[in-house]
PDB file of C-alpha atoms in Angstrom:
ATOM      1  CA  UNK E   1      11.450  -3.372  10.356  1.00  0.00           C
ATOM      2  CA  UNK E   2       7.999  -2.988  12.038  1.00  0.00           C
ATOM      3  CA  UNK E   3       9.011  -0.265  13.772  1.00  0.00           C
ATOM      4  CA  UNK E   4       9.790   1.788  10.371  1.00  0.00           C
ATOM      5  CA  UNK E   5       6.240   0.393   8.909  1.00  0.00           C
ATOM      6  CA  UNK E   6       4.359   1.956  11.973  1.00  0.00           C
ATOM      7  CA  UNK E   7       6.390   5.347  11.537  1.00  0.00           C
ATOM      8  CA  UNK E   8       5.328   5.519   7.981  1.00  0.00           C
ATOM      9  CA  UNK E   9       1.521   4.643   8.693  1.00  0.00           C
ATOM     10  CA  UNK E  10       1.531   7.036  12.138  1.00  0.00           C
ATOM     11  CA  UNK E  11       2.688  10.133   9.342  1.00  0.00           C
ATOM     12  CA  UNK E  12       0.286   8.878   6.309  1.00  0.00           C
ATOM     13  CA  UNK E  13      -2.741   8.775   9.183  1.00  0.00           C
ATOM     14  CA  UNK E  14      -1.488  12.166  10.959  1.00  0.00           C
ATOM     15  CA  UNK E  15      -1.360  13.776   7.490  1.00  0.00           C
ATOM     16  CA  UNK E  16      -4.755  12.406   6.498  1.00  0.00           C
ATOM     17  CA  UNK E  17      -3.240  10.760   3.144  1.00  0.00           C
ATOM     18  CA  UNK E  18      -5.995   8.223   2.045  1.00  0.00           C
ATOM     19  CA  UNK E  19      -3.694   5.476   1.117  1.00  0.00           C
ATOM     20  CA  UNK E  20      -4.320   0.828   1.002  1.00  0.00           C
ATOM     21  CA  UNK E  21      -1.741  -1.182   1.902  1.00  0.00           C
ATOM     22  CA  UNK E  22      -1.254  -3.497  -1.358  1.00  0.00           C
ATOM     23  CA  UNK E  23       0.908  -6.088  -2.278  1.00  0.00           C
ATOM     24  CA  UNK E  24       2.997  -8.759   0.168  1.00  0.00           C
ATOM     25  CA  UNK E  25       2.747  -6.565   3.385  1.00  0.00           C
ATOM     26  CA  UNK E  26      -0.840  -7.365   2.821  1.00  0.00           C
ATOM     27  CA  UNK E  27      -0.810 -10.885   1.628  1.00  0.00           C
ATOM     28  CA  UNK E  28       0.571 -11.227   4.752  1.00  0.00           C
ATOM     29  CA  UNK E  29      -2.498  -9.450   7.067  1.00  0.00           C
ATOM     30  CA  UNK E  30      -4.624 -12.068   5.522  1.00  0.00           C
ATOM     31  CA  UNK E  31      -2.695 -15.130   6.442  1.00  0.00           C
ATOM     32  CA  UNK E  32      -0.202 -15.626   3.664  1.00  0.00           C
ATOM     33  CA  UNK E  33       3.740 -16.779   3.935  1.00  0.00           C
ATOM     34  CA  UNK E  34       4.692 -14.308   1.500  1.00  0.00           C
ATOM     35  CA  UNK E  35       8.015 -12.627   2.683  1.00  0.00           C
ATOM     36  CA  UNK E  36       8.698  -9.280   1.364  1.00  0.00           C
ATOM     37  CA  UNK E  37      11.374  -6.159   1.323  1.00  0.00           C
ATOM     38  CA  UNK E  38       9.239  -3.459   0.453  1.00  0.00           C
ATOM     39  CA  UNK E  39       5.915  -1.673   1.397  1.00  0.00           C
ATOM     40  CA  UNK E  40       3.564  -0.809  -1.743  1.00  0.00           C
ATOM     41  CA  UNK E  41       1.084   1.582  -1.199  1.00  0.00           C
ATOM     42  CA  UNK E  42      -1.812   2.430  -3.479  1.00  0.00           C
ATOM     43  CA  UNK E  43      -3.056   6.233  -2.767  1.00  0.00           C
ATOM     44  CA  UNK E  44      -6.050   7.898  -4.237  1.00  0.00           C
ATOM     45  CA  UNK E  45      -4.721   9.595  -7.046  1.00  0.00           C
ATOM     46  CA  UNK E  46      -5.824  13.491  -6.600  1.00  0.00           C
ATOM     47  CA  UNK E  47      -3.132  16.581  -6.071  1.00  0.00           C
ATOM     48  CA  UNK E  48      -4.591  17.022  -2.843  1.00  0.00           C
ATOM     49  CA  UNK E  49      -3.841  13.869  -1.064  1.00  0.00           C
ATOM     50  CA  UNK E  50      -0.616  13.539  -3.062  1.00  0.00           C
ATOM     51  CA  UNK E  51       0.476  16.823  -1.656  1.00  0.00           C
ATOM     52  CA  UNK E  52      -0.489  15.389   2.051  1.00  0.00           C
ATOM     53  CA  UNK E  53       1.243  12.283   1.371  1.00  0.00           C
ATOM     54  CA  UNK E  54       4.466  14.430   0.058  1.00  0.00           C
ATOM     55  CA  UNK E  55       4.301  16.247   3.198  1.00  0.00           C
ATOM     56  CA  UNK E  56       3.739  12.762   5.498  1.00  0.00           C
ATOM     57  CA  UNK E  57       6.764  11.368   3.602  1.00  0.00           C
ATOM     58  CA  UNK E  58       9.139  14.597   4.394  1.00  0.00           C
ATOM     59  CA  UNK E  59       7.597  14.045   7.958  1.00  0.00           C
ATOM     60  CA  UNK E  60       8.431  10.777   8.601  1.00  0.00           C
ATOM     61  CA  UNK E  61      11.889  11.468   7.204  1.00  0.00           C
ATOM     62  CA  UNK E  62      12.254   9.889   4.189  1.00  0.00           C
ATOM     63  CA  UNK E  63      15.118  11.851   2.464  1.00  0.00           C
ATOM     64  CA  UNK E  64      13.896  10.832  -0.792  1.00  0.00           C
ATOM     65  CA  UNK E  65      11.000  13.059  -0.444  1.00  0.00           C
ATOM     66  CA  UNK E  66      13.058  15.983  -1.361  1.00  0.00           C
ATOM     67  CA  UNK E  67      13.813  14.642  -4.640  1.00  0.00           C
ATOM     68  CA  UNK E  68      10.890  14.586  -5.942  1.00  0.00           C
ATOM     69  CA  UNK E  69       7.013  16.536  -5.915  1.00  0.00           C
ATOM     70  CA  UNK E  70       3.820  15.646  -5.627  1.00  0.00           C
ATOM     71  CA  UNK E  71       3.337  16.606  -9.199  1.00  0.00           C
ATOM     72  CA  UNK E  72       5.424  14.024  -9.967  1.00  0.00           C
ATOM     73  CA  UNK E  73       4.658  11.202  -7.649  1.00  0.00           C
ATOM     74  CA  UNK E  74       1.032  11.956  -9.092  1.00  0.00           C
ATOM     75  CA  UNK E  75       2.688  11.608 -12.964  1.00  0.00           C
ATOM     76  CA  UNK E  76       4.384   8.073 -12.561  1.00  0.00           C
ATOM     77  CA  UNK E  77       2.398   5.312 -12.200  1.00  0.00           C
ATOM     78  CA  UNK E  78       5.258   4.237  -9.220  1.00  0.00           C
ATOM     79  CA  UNK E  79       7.083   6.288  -7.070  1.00  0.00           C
ATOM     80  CA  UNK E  80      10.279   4.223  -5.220  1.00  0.00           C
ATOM     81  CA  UNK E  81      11.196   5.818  -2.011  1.00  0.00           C
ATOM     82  CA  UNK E  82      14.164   4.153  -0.514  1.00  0.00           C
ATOM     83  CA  UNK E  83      14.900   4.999   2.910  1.00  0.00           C
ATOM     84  CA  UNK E  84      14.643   3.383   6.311  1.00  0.00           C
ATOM     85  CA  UNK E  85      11.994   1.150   4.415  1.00  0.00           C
ATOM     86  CA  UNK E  86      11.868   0.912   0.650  1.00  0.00           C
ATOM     87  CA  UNK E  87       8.523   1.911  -0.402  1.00  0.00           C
ATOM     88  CA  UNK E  88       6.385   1.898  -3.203  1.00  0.00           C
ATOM     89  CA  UNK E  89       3.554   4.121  -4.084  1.00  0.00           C
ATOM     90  CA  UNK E  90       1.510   3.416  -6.559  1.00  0.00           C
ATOM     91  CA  UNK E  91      -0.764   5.970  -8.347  1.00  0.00           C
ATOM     92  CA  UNK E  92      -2.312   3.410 -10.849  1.00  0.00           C
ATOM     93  CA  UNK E  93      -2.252  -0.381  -9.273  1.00  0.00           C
ATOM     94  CA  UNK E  94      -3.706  -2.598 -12.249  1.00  0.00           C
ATOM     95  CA  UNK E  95      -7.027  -3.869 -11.726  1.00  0.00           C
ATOM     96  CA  UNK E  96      -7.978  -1.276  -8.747  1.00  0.00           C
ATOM     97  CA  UNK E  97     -10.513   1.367  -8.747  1.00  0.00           C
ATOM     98  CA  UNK E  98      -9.368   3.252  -5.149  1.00  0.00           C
ATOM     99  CA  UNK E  99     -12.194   4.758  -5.270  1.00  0.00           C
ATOM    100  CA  UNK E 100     -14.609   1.501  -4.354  1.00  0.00           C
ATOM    101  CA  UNK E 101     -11.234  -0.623  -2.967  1.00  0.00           C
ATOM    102  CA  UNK E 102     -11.395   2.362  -0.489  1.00  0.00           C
ATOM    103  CA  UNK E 103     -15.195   2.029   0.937  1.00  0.00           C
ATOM    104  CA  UNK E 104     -13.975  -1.769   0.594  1.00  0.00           C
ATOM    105  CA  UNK E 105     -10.260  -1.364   2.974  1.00  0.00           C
ATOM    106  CA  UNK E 106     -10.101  -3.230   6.108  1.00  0.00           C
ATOM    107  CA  UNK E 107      -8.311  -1.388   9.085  1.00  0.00           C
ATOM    108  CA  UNK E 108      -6.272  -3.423  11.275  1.00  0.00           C
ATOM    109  CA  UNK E 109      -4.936  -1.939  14.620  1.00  0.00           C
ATOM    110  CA  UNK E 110      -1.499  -2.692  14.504  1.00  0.00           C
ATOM    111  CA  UNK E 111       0.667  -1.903  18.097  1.00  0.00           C
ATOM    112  CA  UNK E 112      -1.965   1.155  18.024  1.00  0.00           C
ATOM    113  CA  UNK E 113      -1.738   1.858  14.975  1.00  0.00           C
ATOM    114  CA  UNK E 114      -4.266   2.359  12.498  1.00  0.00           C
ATOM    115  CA  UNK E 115      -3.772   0.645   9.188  1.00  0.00           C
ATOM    116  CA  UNK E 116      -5.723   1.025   6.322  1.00  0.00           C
ATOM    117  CA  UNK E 117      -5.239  -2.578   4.107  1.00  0.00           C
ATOM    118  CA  UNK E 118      -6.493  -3.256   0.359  1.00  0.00           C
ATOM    119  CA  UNK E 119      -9.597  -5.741   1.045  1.00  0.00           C
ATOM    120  CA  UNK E 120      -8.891  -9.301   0.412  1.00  0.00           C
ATOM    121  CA  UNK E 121     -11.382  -9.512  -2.752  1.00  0.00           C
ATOM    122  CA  UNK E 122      -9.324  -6.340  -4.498  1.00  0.00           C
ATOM    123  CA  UNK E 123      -6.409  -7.757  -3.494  1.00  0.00           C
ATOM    124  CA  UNK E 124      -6.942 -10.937  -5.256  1.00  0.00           C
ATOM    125  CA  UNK E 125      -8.402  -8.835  -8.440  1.00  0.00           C
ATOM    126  CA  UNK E 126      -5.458  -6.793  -8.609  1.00  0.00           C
ATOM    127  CA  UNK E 127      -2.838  -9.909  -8.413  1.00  0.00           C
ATOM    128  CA  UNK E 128      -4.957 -11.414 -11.365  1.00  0.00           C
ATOM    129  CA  UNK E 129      -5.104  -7.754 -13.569  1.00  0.00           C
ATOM    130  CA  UNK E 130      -1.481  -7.533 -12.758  1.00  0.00           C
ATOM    131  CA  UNK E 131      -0.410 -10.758 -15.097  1.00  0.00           C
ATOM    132  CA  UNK E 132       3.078 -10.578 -12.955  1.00  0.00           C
ATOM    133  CA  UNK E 133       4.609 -14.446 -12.641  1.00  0.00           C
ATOM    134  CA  UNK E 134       5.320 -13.435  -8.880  1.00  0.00           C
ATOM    135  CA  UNK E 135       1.581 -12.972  -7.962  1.00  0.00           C
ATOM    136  CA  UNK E 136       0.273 -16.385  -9.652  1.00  0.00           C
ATOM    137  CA  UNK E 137       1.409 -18.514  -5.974  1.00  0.00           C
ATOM    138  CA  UNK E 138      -0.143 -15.560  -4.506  1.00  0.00           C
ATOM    139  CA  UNK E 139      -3.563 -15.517  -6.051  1.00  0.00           C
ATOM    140  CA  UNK E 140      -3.611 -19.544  -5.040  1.00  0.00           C
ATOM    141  CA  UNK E 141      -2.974 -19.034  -1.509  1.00  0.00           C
ATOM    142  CA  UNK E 142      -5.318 -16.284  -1.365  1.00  0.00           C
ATOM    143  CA  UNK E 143      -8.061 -18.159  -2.638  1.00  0.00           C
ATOM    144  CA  UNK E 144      -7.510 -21.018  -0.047  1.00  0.00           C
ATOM    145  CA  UNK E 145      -7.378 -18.414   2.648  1.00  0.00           C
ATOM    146  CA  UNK E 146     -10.824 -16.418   1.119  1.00  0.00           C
ATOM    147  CA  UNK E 147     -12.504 -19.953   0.594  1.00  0.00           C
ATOM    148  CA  UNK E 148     -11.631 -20.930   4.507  1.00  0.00           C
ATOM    149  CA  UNK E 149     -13.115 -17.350   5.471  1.00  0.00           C
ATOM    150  CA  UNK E 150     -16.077 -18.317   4.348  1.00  0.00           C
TER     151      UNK E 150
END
């Protein structure tokens, strides 16, 4: 499964998509148990970097890129992509501004990789704005692991 999550992020970073890991893939980064079966992705919502992140998708070979356009993908508030990975793309995560959670991302360096995460401050904001049962064990753990940070 890693191996599909670094093809994906090798074609978003080749195709200059601005893009944050959200959700468990990045619980995880920060320390979490979480298990998950999908990747969501929050992207800054413009034509231009949809269109690059259309193109990164087709790339990378996910065949569910041709059913759709970036005008599209741009229109929904989540795009499901369901491929060698299922993915998620999110135009409008609750409780996220990209444009500051962006000048706030950590970048890990995954198996060479670089990987542009959702900080672990907007992560725990967007669990909270989200008001989803599933996050509430999330926002806990996240806490303990911010507060041991510290």
């Amino acid at each position: 499964m890693l191996a599909g999550h670094l093809k994906l992020y090798r074609f978003l970073n080749k195709n200059r998509v601005r893009y944050l890991v959200i959700g468990g893939v990045a619980c995880g980064i920060y320390g979490s148990p979480r298990v998950t079966v999908d990747v969501d992705i929050a992207i800054e919502p413009t034509i231009e970097n949809t269109m690059r992140l259309h193109r990164a998708l087709v790339k990378a070979g996910f065949g569910t890129a041709y059913l759709t356009t970036p005008e599209k993908i741009l229109a929904n508030e989540i795009s499901i992509f369901d491929d060698y990975i299922k993915l998620d793309i999110i135009t409008k995560p609750k409780g996220l501004d990209f444009k500051k959670a962006w000048s706030r991302k950590s970048v890990r360096d995954i198996k060479g990789v670089r990987v542009k995460f959702i900080s672990l401050d907007d992560l725990i904001g967007s669990k909270v704005a989200s008001h989803r049962r599933i996050d509430i064990e999330d926002i806990k753990i996240l806490r303990k692991i911010k507060k041991r940070l510290k």
